[in-house]
Amino acid sequence: MTDTVLRTDHLTKRFGGLTAVKDVSITVGQREVHAIIGPNGAGKSTMVNMLTGHLPPSEGQILFRGRDITGMPPNRISQIGIGRSFQRTNIFPSFTCRENCWLAAQSRLGNSFRFFLPASRYQRVRTLAEKGLELCGLSHRADTPASAISHGEQRQLEIGMVLATEPDFLVLDEPMAGMGQEESHRLVSLLRRLTTDYPLVLVEHDMDAVFSIADTLTVMVNGEVLASGPLDQVRSDPAVQEAYLGDGEEAY
Amino acid sequence: MRSLPRSVQVFLLALTVLLAFYPVFGEMLVGDRYDYWLQKLTSVMILAIMAVSLDLLVGVTGMVSIAHAAFFGLAGYTMVMVAPEWDAGSIWILLPAAVLAAALAALVMGVLIIRTHGIFFIMATIAFSQMIYYIFHDSDFAGGSDGTYLFGAPTVELFGRELLNLSDRVTLFYVTLVSLLLVYLLLRTMLRAPFGRVLFGIKENEERVRAMGYNPLYYKLVAFVIGGTLAGFAGVLSATQYQFIDPSQVNWHLSAEVLIMVILGGLGTLWGPILGAFAFEGLHYWFSSMTRYWELPMGVVVILMVLVLPKGIAGGVMWVADKLERRPSQKVQREETAAGRPMEVKHD
Ligand SMILES: Nc1ncnc2c1ncn2[C@@H]1O[C@H](COP(=O)(O)OP(=O)(O)OP(=O)(O)O)[C@@H](O)[C@H]1O
Ligand SMILES: [Mg+2]
């Protein structure tokens, strides 16, 4: 965890009078899983949106592998290797699962101003798309329209599409949102497998998931960082215990 | 763009063959109305080129444009202005000049409006095409509101030898038919290529397309220019046919009619809008033989169509094909999976 991959400096986002994210500075190292937790409206998604270019920060700076990416548009952020999944499922419902991953993978052609050869003839795209499907566990659903699979499977597809873009850094916004118990378990084991290959920022509500895979934890409340640091340290921080984790956490 | 079921392919091929043989059997069928229908069919095929190229924007990419006639008419006007006043011009000059003018206009318009969405995009296309309309309507250089004539159909010569005589109606009929087929095949090829997949993706979820690393603006702009260029090509055929052009061919009314053809035919299918052009013009002919206010029954038909067949004529044809192919049931399904059809992206 020595070399920093991603770093934010005093990141702030204001919507009119509301400060959704206030002065957040975090770092994510190579192979590090950095979890961000916090109650509804804490500013987690806003944070993610700034990291992936969906929102320009009001103040502060984002550095990725030493490069200033503040204010870069989402398509360029994706091309430099940051893959992002969405809290609200964001797929192509009328496409089959394979076609969803295919379009994601095809973005790695550099450009798609390719008018004549059928898309299916691009072997590298096929390989990437199949890999995405396989990693997210949807190979058996490849030819099913994305609108016809279960909510949990759509959440898996959401991640499969990110992986099909061959990222080398992941930003996942509540990948488990709205999932049933069994589906969550499957996704957690997928995430655990991913942590061996990718550094990632994980926004999550599900405490068990966070505690089982995160190395670093940032707790946000009302746009501000309440505590940030190694998992065990933050978990036992009295302020965090009191403000966020509450009574239910005595179990461990 | 997935490949079509076999029965639909056969159906479309049969219609094409039927159309291609009109000059042979037409006289038997309609007697002395032969010449009228020959010209009518030619003009409908020209509209079909408009419709299929508009489908690339509206049905495939989700950009509802009411500017298509602007490129169509602009190409026609360019031909008239570039051609010699008292002689027929050469197709080798007129065609590139006219198509290039349409392409440039589409590029300029596209650059300025491609960032807008939804109703704003529609309004911007109307505004722009009306600007072009008033340029031709209110200035004298191209006949103003009366329109202007082309002196003869363009010549098609190579080394002093005439290859085609475009003032011959049967020749023009076949040139137009072949053009329509080529435009269709060209667009279908593009939609099966990586480019097409991005366009379908933009229609369905532009934000996600961007998040995956594409800049949708470039793809939309290129699609807009391709569509406008093809509309310009249709304009060349039309000016060749009538050897006359007036501002009504630049007007947004024409754009709106073509849009109705696309919707009637089935958005995003390419072949549907071609059928839509024939259906629209057929109904137009029929209704206007009954009443001066043909728009009225036409409006009713369009509303009924949208309610009964939301996927248009193409949707209806696909539904029938589905029923037909299902009957010898399991066999077909097995073939489908064996042929690995799923690799062909996207339909309707
Ligand atoms: N585009 C926007 N315009 C205005 N306000 C916004 C916008 N996006 C978010 N907010 C506000 O910013 C605050 C933080 O929202 P955000 O979505 O980042 O929270 P979150 O931590 O992701 O919550 P959740 O757990 O519900 O997903 C909220 O009060 C929200 O209403
Ligand atoms: Mg959120």
XYZ file of C-alpha atoms and ligand atoms in Angstrom:
632
model
C 0.000 0.000 0.000
C 2.944 2.260 -0.481
C 2.380 3.765 -3.904
C -0.766 5.789 -4.153
C -2.990 5.107 -7.157
C -5.755 7.554 -6.460
C -5.707 10.589 -4.255
C -8.223 13.322 -3.590
C -7.211 16.627 -2.069
C -9.795 18.659 -0.207
C -12.568 17.562 -2.550
C -15.704 19.648 -2.131
C -19.020 19.702 -3.963
C -21.706 22.266 -3.419
C -25.191 22.177 -4.899
C -26.370 25.739 -4.407
C -26.481 26.187 -0.659
C -26.011 22.500 0.113
C -22.510 21.181 0.591
C -22.867 17.530 -0.378
C -19.159 16.734 -0.021
C -16.910 18.811 2.132
C -13.141 18.799 2.124
C -12.596 15.078 1.582
C -9.033 13.877 1.195
C -8.491 10.163 0.767
C -5.870 7.944 -0.835
C -6.147 4.523 -2.381
C -3.016 2.450 -2.807
C -2.117 -0.402 -5.099
C -4.211 -3.481 -4.205
C -6.113 -1.498 -1.614
C -9.836 -1.816 -1.032
C -11.066 1.503 0.228
C -14.629 1.397 1.511
C -16.780 4.467 1.971
C -19.770 4.116 4.248
C -22.240 6.574 5.641
C -25.968 7.138 6.089
C -28.300 8.189 3.253
C -27.410 11.545 1.838
C -23.913 11.479 3.316
C -22.429 12.381 -0.056
C -21.046 9.000 -1.084
C -22.500 8.973 -4.585
C -21.517 12.584 -5.071
C -17.978 11.571 -4.164
C -18.107 8.758 -6.726
C -19.550 11.087 -9.348
C -16.613 13.415 -8.902
C -14.099 10.572 -9.099
C -15.550 9.390 -12.411
C -16.113 12.764 -14.022
C -19.883 12.800 -13.756
C -19.761 15.904 -11.606
C -17.090 18.611 -11.575
C -15.846 19.316 -8.047
C -16.461 22.778 -6.639
C -13.066 22.687 -5.028
C -10.177 20.338 -4.677
C -8.242 18.017 -6.879
C -8.225 14.382 -7.955
C -4.966 12.679 -8.882
C -4.885 9.290 -10.595
C -1.449 7.707 -10.902
C 0.046 11.143 -10.395
C -2.069 12.713 -13.109
C -4.576 15.471 -12.434
C -7.940 14.203 -13.633
C -10.096 16.856 -11.989
C -12.956 17.804 -14.298
C -12.119 15.221 -16.973
C -15.267 13.928 -18.731
C -16.507 10.402 -17.879
C -15.511 8.914 -21.224
C -11.879 9.943 -20.786
C -11.847 8.743 -17.179
C -13.056 5.381 -18.407
C -10.369 5.303 -21.087
C -7.564 5.917 -18.590
C -8.658 2.828 -16.714
C -11.131 3.799 -14.018
C -14.187 1.582 -14.277
C -17.350 2.643 -12.499
C -20.591 0.902 -11.583
C -23.804 2.681 -10.702
C -25.967 2.581 -7.603
C -29.082 2.644 -9.758
C -28.825 -0.098 -12.333
C -27.691 1.516 -15.521
C -27.766 -0.996 -18.333
C -29.211 -1.419 -21.840
C -32.483 -3.239 -21.131
C -33.299 -4.319 -24.694
C -29.776 -5.630 -25.318
C -28.967 -9.178 -24.302
C -26.488 -9.606 -21.464
C -23.790 -10.413 -23.977
C -24.605 -7.322 -26.019
C -24.369 -5.213 -22.870
C -20.886 -6.490 -22.116
C -20.026 -6.347 -25.801
C -20.690 -2.634 -26.047
C -18.608 -2.094 -22.925
C -15.735 -4.155 -24.326
C -15.947 -2.487 -27.708
C -15.027 0.825 -26.123
C -11.486 -0.552 -25.885
C -11.131 -0.493 -29.667
C -10.052 3.123 -29.211
C -12.839 4.315 -31.437
C -15.848 2.655 -32.986
C -15.879 4.535 -36.255
C -15.729 1.160 -37.912
C -18.484 0.909 -40.438
C -18.050 -2.193 -42.527
C -16.774 -5.285 -40.759
C -19.514 -6.869 -38.602
C -18.939 -6.225 -34.918
C -18.905 -9.944 -34.214
C -15.678 -10.261 -36.191
C -13.670 -8.299 -33.651
C -12.058 -11.122 -31.752
C -10.554 -9.028 -28.991
C -13.917 -7.488 -28.185
C -15.493 -10.912 -28.045
C -12.845 -12.145 -25.639
C -13.274 -9.176 -23.326
C -17.058 -9.372 -23.422
C -17.065 -13.076 -22.610
C -14.604 -12.474 -19.804
C -16.881 -9.813 -18.336
C -19.864 -12.151 -18.541
C -17.941 -14.969 -16.972
C -16.498 -12.905 -14.126
C -19.907 -11.576 -13.138
C -21.367 -15.062 -13.395
C -23.831 -14.483 -16.205
C -22.436 -16.672 -18.967
C -25.535 -18.823 -18.780
C -27.674 -15.726 -19.368
C -25.640 -14.416 -22.284
C -28.487 -14.418 -24.776
C -31.251 -13.265 -22.436
C -32.377 -9.649 -22.770
C -31.154 -7.640 -19.799
C -34.731 -6.556 -19.091
C -35.714 -10.179 -18.508
C -33.191 -11.113 -15.809
C -33.703 -10.661 -12.085
C -32.742 -7.513 -10.227
C -29.822 -9.300 -8.613
C -28.579 -10.485 -11.977
C -28.858 -6.967 -13.318
C -26.592 -5.860 -10.480
C -24.133 -8.556 -11.535
C -24.382 -7.419 -15.142
C -23.673 -3.874 -14.022
C -20.325 -5.093 -12.723
C -19.699 -7.409 -15.669
C -19.968 -4.412 -17.959
C -17.413 -2.505 -15.925
C -15.016 -5.445 -16.006
C -15.464 -5.837 -19.770
C -13.876 -2.417 -20.242
C -10.592 -3.842 -18.949
C -10.222 -1.315 -16.134
C -7.319 -1.250 -13.730
C -9.131 0.615 -10.987
C -12.707 0.137 -9.847
C -15.199 2.521 -8.292
C -18.329 0.631 -7.255
C -21.338 2.533 -5.956
C -23.388 0.216 -3.742
C -23.029 -2.882 -5.899
C -25.325 -4.773 -3.541
C -28.157 -2.222 -3.577
C -31.523 -3.928 -3.375
C -30.173 -7.453 -3.536
C -31.540 -10.457 -1.728
C -29.461 -12.322 0.842
C -28.284 -15.150 -1.360
C -27.506 -12.850 -4.270
C -25.507 -10.612 -1.957
C -23.429 -13.566 -0.848
C -22.608 -14.390 -4.432
C -21.674 -10.805 -5.161
C -19.489 -10.560 -2.069
C -17.505 -13.544 -3.198
C -17.174 -11.954 -6.631
C -15.945 -8.745 -5.016
C -13.489 -10.674 -2.918
C -12.078 -12.235 -6.059
C -11.810 -8.809 -7.659
C -9.824 -7.419 -4.746
C -6.885 -9.589 -5.678
C -6.637 -7.937 -9.099
C -7.923 -4.404 -8.716
C -7.535 -1.543 -6.304
C -11.040 -0.325 -5.648
C -13.258 2.226 -4.012
C -16.327 0.525 -2.629
C -19.368 2.442 -1.485
C -21.608 0.142 0.458
C -24.383 -0.046 2.991
C -23.906 -3.698 3.764
C -21.574 -3.760 6.798
C -20.732 -7.446 6.598
C -19.585 -7.035 3.036
C -17.492 -4.005 3.877
C -15.852 -5.531 6.902
C -15.042 -8.730 5.095
C -13.173 -7.183 2.197
C -12.100 -3.615 2.949
C -8.590 -2.631 3.974
C -9.351 1.016 4.561
C -12.547 2.615 5.704
C -13.823 6.142 5.353
C -16.961 7.073 7.224
C -18.869 10.046 5.868
C -21.651 11.935 7.581
C -23.328 14.997 6.063
C -20.642 15.365 3.438
C -17.807 15.314 5.926
C -15.296 12.661 6.830
C -15.969 11.442 10.332
C -13.064 9.049 10.352
C -10.744 7.519 7.823
C -7.977 4.971 8.085
C -7.234 1.262 8.432
C -10.397 -0.792 8.888
C -9.862 -1.948 12.457
C -8.840 1.446 13.674
C -11.868 3.223 12.212
C -14.198 0.475 13.296
C -13.242 0.902 16.911
C -13.196 4.697 16.773
C -15.621 5.847 19.488
C -17.027 8.655 17.373
C -17.823 6.226 14.598
C -19.288 3.728 17.013
C -21.568 6.328 18.367
C -22.551 8.276 15.289
C -22.861 5.610 12.726
C -22.391 2.028 13.677
C -24.649 2.302 16.682
C -25.581 -0.393 19.134
C -25.998 -3.260 16.741
C -22.274 -3.588 16.316
C -21.457 -5.227 19.628
C -21.608 -8.579 17.934
C -17.973 -8.517 16.970
C -28.995 -5.345 -35.732
C -29.981 -8.989 -35.737
C -30.659 -10.794 -38.971
C -34.284 -11.123 -39.974
C -36.288 -14.338 -39.759
C -36.191 -16.303 -42.990
C -39.850 -15.704 -43.807
C -39.424 -11.928 -43.521
C -36.374 -12.046 -45.763
C -38.392 -13.948 -48.358
C -41.282 -11.513 -48.033
C -39.067 -8.472 -48.553
C -37.254 -10.080 -51.449
C -40.588 -10.915 -53.090
C -41.749 -7.304 -52.768
C -38.479 -6.092 -54.283
C -38.765 -8.477 -57.218
C -42.385 -7.475 -57.741
C -41.378 -3.836 -57.797
C -38.480 -4.519 -60.143
C -40.803 -6.145 -62.648
C -43.297 -3.293 -62.743
C -41.940 -1.930 -66.038
C -42.507 -5.420 -67.517
C -46.034 -6.224 -66.365
C -47.246 -2.761 -65.379
C -48.963 -2.084 -68.685
C -51.063 -5.241 -68.346
C -51.986 -4.260 -64.824
C -52.892 -0.587 -65.073
C -53.198 0.005 -68.813
C -52.740 3.605 -69.842
C -52.004 4.641 -66.261
C -48.704 2.801 -66.696
C -46.631 5.924 -67.132
C -48.237 7.682 -64.193
C -47.507 4.785 -61.875
C -43.990 4.382 -63.173
C -43.246 7.933 -62.111
C -45.195 7.583 -58.907
C -43.248 4.481 -57.883
C -39.985 6.238 -58.682
C -40.894 9.172 -56.472
C -42.006 6.865 -53.659
C -38.672 5.052 -53.809
C -36.946 8.420 -53.517
C -39.020 9.152 -50.430
C -38.100 5.703 -49.143
C -34.413 6.657 -49.372
C -35.281 9.707 -47.282
C -37.169 7.563 -44.796
C -34.498 4.900 -44.369
C -31.809 7.534 -43.880
C -33.978 9.379 -41.363
C -34.439 6.110 -39.503
C -30.706 6.100 -38.830
C -31.214 9.289 -36.830
C -34.624 8.780 -35.284
C -35.099 5.043 -34.944
C -31.524 3.957 -34.364
C -29.849 6.829 -32.540
C -32.891 8.486 -30.998
C -32.387 11.920 -32.570
C -35.760 13.165 -33.800
C -34.854 15.439 -36.680
C -37.272 17.591 -38.645
C -34.498 18.893 -40.865
C -34.278 16.054 -43.316
C -36.036 17.912 -46.134
C -33.548 20.748 -45.775
C -30.732 18.489 -46.980
C -32.962 16.950 -49.627
C -33.958 20.323 -51.054
C -30.556 21.897 -50.618
C -29.038 19.184 -52.799
C -31.668 19.801 -55.472
C -31.052 23.547 -55.410
C -27.314 23.005 -55.579
C -27.773 20.948 -58.729
C -29.840 23.678 -60.353
C -27.322 26.328 -59.430
C -24.262 24.376 -60.485
C -25.740 23.105 -63.776
C -25.371 25.180 -66.960
C -28.389 27.348 -67.600
C -29.185 26.178 -71.136
C -27.712 22.731 -71.196
C -27.849 19.496 -69.244
C -25.075 19.204 -66.671
C -22.819 16.215 -66.127
C -23.705 13.859 -63.313
C -20.004 13.671 -62.405
C -20.140 17.294 -61.364
C -23.714 17.702 -60.194
C -23.920 14.637 -57.981
C -20.770 15.313 -55.919
C -21.559 19.021 -55.680
C -25.097 18.433 -54.460
C -24.247 15.645 -52.047
C -21.322 17.623 -50.674
C -23.545 20.653 -50.088
C -25.987 18.495 -48.138
C -23.159 16.917 -46.152
C -21.661 20.291 -45.290
C -25.002 21.700 -44.230
C -25.575 18.646 -42.036
C -22.119 19.038 -40.535
C -22.600 22.712 -39.717
C -26.095 22.175 -38.349
C -24.934 19.107 -36.454
C -21.993 20.834 -34.792
C -24.298 23.553 -33.550
C -27.177 21.457 -32.254
C -25.861 17.988 -31.440
C -25.506 18.783 -27.732
C -29.207 19.419 -27.317
C -31.635 16.702 -26.368
C -35.298 15.858 -26.758
C -37.630 18.688 -27.584
C -34.771 21.192 -27.847
C -33.122 19.120 -30.529
C -36.389 18.901 -32.457
C -36.937 22.646 -32.214
C -33.371 23.347 -33.299
C -33.747 21.178 -36.398
C -36.993 22.938 -37.293
C -35.422 26.349 -36.794
C -32.455 25.519 -38.965
C -34.420 23.955 -41.760
C -36.803 26.922 -41.809
C -33.816 29.229 -42.138
C -32.771 27.336 -45.241
C -36.367 27.370 -46.430
C -36.631 31.140 -46.197
C -33.308 31.635 -47.906
C -34.723 29.932 -50.974
C -38.218 31.292 -50.558
C -37.383 34.948 -50.117
C -34.388 35.544 -52.323
C -34.452 35.763 -56.100
C -31.376 33.808 -56.962
C -33.211 30.485 -57.253
C -36.636 31.532 -58.432
C -37.936 32.547 -55.006
C -41.290 31.083 -54.100
C -41.954 30.003 -57.718
C -39.079 27.597 -57.796
C -36.732 26.981 -60.667
C -36.053 24.514 -63.484
C -33.177 22.223 -64.224
C -32.388 22.188 -67.928
C -32.689 18.457 -68.584
C -31.668 15.465 -66.533
C -27.947 15.201 -65.827
C -25.950 13.343 -68.442
C -24.089 10.182 -67.494
C -21.175 9.887 -69.888
C -17.800 8.285 -69.799
C -15.205 9.213 -72.454
C -17.925 10.804 -74.559
C -20.107 7.682 -74.506
C -23.505 7.823 -72.877
C -23.813 5.201 -70.149
C -27.335 5.958 -68.955
C -30.104 8.213 -70.124
C -31.688 9.548 -66.960
C -34.498 11.297 -68.792
C -35.713 7.885 -69.805
C -38.314 7.033 -67.182
C -37.646 3.330 -67.052
C -33.918 3.942 -66.677
C -34.513 6.374 -63.841
C -36.883 3.891 -62.235
C -34.147 1.261 -62.144
C -31.445 3.702 -61.092
C -33.649 4.712 -58.170
C -34.467 1.134 -57.245
C -30.803 0.161 -57.223
C -29.981 3.303 -55.220
C -32.586 2.416 -52.625
C -31.232 -1.103 -52.295
C -27.659 0.127 -51.991
C -28.554 2.722 -49.367
C -30.415 0.093 -47.385
C -27.538 -2.381 -47.591
C -25.007 0.297 -46.693
C -26.916 1.319 -43.583
C -27.556 -2.273 -42.575
C -23.841 -3.012 -42.844
C -23.039 -0.005 -40.672
C -25.547 -1.053 -38.058
C -23.993 -4.503 -37.802
C -20.541 -2.993 -37.434
C -19.189 -1.517 -34.182
C -20.511 1.906 -35.210
C -24.096 0.670 -35.213
C -23.809 -0.891 -31.792
C -22.765 2.427 -30.332
C -25.704 4.185 -32.005
C -28.226 1.689 -30.638
C -26.578 2.106 -27.252
C -26.908 5.883 -27.424
C -30.609 5.624 -28.112
C -31.121 3.354 -25.161
C -28.822 4.897 -22.572
C -26.567 7.709 -23.664
C -25.195 8.350 -20.173
C -23.939 4.812 -19.832
C -22.404 4.886 -23.303
C -20.376 7.872 -22.156
C -19.453 6.223 -18.878
C -18.090 3.257 -20.819
C -15.592 5.458 -22.592
C -17.309 6.700 -25.741
C -17.965 10.325 -26.518
C -21.554 10.062 -27.788
C -21.420 13.489 -29.426
C -19.019 12.344 -32.124
C -21.107 9.300 -32.937
C -24.291 11.326 -33.074
C -22.661 13.929 -35.264
C -21.351 11.358 -37.720
C -24.760 9.663 -37.854
C -26.402 13.034 -38.455
C -24.043 13.807 -41.320
C -24.474 10.373 -42.894
C -28.251 10.762 -42.705
C -28.163 14.273 -44.167
C -25.839 13.208 -46.961
C -28.150 10.375 -47.957
C -31.110 12.751 -47.876
C -29.101 14.947 -50.245
C -28.597 11.955 -52.495
C -32.368 11.443 -52.564
C -32.658 15.126 -53.457
C -30.421 14.580 -56.500
C -32.682 11.777 -57.708
C -35.754 13.889 -57.151
C -34.376 16.922 -58.998
C -33.401 14.582 -61.814
C -36.899 13.186 -61.969
C -38.863 16.435 -61.920
C -36.174 18.760 -63.270
C -37.778 21.340 -61.094
C -37.369 22.477 -57.527
C -39.272 24.874 -55.323
C -39.135 25.812 -51.638
C -41.771 23.239 -50.678
C -39.060 20.601 -51.062
C -37.034 22.256 -48.310
C -39.991 22.786 -46.041
C -40.383 21.095 -42.702
C -43.763 19.732 -43.837
C -41.880 17.303 -46.020
C -39.581 16.408 -43.105
C -42.605 15.731 -40.944
C -44.158 13.498 -43.597
C -40.978 11.477 -43.844
C -40.919 11.208 -40.058
C -44.442 9.788 -40.180
C -43.278 7.258 -42.772
C -40.539 6.162 -40.391
C -42.911 5.808 -37.446
C -45.573 4.119 -39.557
C -43.004 1.676 -40.884
C -41.288 0.798 -37.614
C -38.521 2.721 -35.886
C -34.987 1.427 -36.014
C -35.606 -1.412 -38.446
C -34.492 0.281 -41.704
C -36.753 -1.920 -43.833
C -39.866 -0.828 -41.954
C -39.554 2.841 -42.943
C -39.172 1.792 -46.582
C -42.514 0.006 -46.341
C -43.750 3.035 -44.410
C -42.978 5.286 -47.375
C -45.034 3.071 -49.667
C -47.874 2.821 -47.163
C -47.941 6.565 -46.546
C -47.914 7.461 -50.219
C -50.471 4.767 -51.011
C -52.841 6.134 -48.381
C -52.082 9.660 -49.509
C -53.111 8.739 -53.062
C -56.233 6.949 -51.920
C -57.424 9.612 -49.482
C -56.752 12.512 -51.798
C -58.835 10.810 -54.472
C -61.715 10.995 -52.010
C -61.264 14.353 -50.336
C -59.229 17.518 -50.513
C -58.578 17.196 -46.821
C -56.542 14.033 -47.092
C -54.559 14.940 -43.979
C -57.622 14.244 -41.881
C -58.118 10.533 -42.601
C -54.325 10.204 -42.722
C -54.088 11.548 -39.203
C -56.684 9.063 -38.027
C -54.803 6.191 -39.650
C -51.518 7.272 -38.086
C -53.084 7.487 -34.636
C -54.733 4.093 -35.036
C -51.494 2.584 -36.262
C -49.540 3.904 -33.312
C -52.159 2.488 -30.940
C -52.601 -0.887 -32.611
C -49.097 -1.446 -33.932
C -46.678 0.567 -31.814
C -43.770 -1.053 -33.624
C -45.186 -0.090 -36.976
C -45.628 -2.157 -40.089
C -42.328 -3.904 -39.412
C -43.636 -4.929 -36.002
C -46.740 -6.366 -37.628
C -44.737 -8.276 -40.213
C -42.453 -9.654 -37.503
C -45.480 -10.745 -35.484
C -46.946 -12.647 -38.441
C -43.553 -14.163 -39.216
C -43.252 -15.271 -35.624
C -46.630 -17.030 -35.811
C -45.686 -18.705 -39.073
C -42.298 -19.909 -37.919
C -43.481 -21.060 -34.523
C -45.880 -23.637 -35.952
C -43.317 -26.295 -36.801
C -42.100 -25.256 -33.402
C -39.057 -26.955 -31.882
C -37.264 -27.323 -35.180
C -36.899 -23.601 -35.698
C -35.671 -22.942 -32.215
C -32.984 -25.535 -32.506
C -31.802 -24.038 -35.770
C -31.644 -20.614 -34.222
C -29.334 -21.621 -31.446
C -27.249 -23.762 -33.746
C -26.714 -20.859 -36.116
C -25.309 -18.803 -33.240
C -27.725 -16.002 -34.031
C -27.230 -14.201 -30.745
C -23.907 -12.835 -31.920
C -25.745 -10.567 -34.316
C -26.651 -7.556 -32.270
C -29.905 -5.721 -31.795
C -33.152 -5.570 -33.573
C -36.184 -3.306 -33.249
N -27.325 16.683 -8.685
C -27.661 17.114 -7.447
N -28.233 18.331 -7.266
C -28.569 18.748 -6.043
N -28.383 18.054 -4.929
C -27.823 16.834 -5.023
C -27.446 16.296 -6.295
N -26.910 15.065 -6.103
C -26.970 14.849 -4.764
N -27.509 15.895 -4.110
C -27.684 16.006 -2.662
O -26.437 15.801 -2.076
C -26.558 15.043 -0.886
C -25.692 13.824 -0.980
O -26.251 12.934 -1.921
P -25.552 11.576 -2.336
O -26.386 10.968 -3.402
O -24.145 11.813 -2.629
O -25.702 10.722 -1.009
P -25.331 9.193 -0.756
O -24.379 9.168 0.372
O -24.923 8.539 -2.002
O -26.723 8.624 -0.272
P -27.386 7.194 -0.535
O -26.868 6.295 0.532
O -28.850 7.455 -0.363
O -27.038 6.770 -1.894
C -28.024 14.731 -0.737
O -28.572 15.655 0.166
C -28.589 14.933 -2.095
O -29.912 15.363 -2.033
Mg -25.587 7.002 -3.173
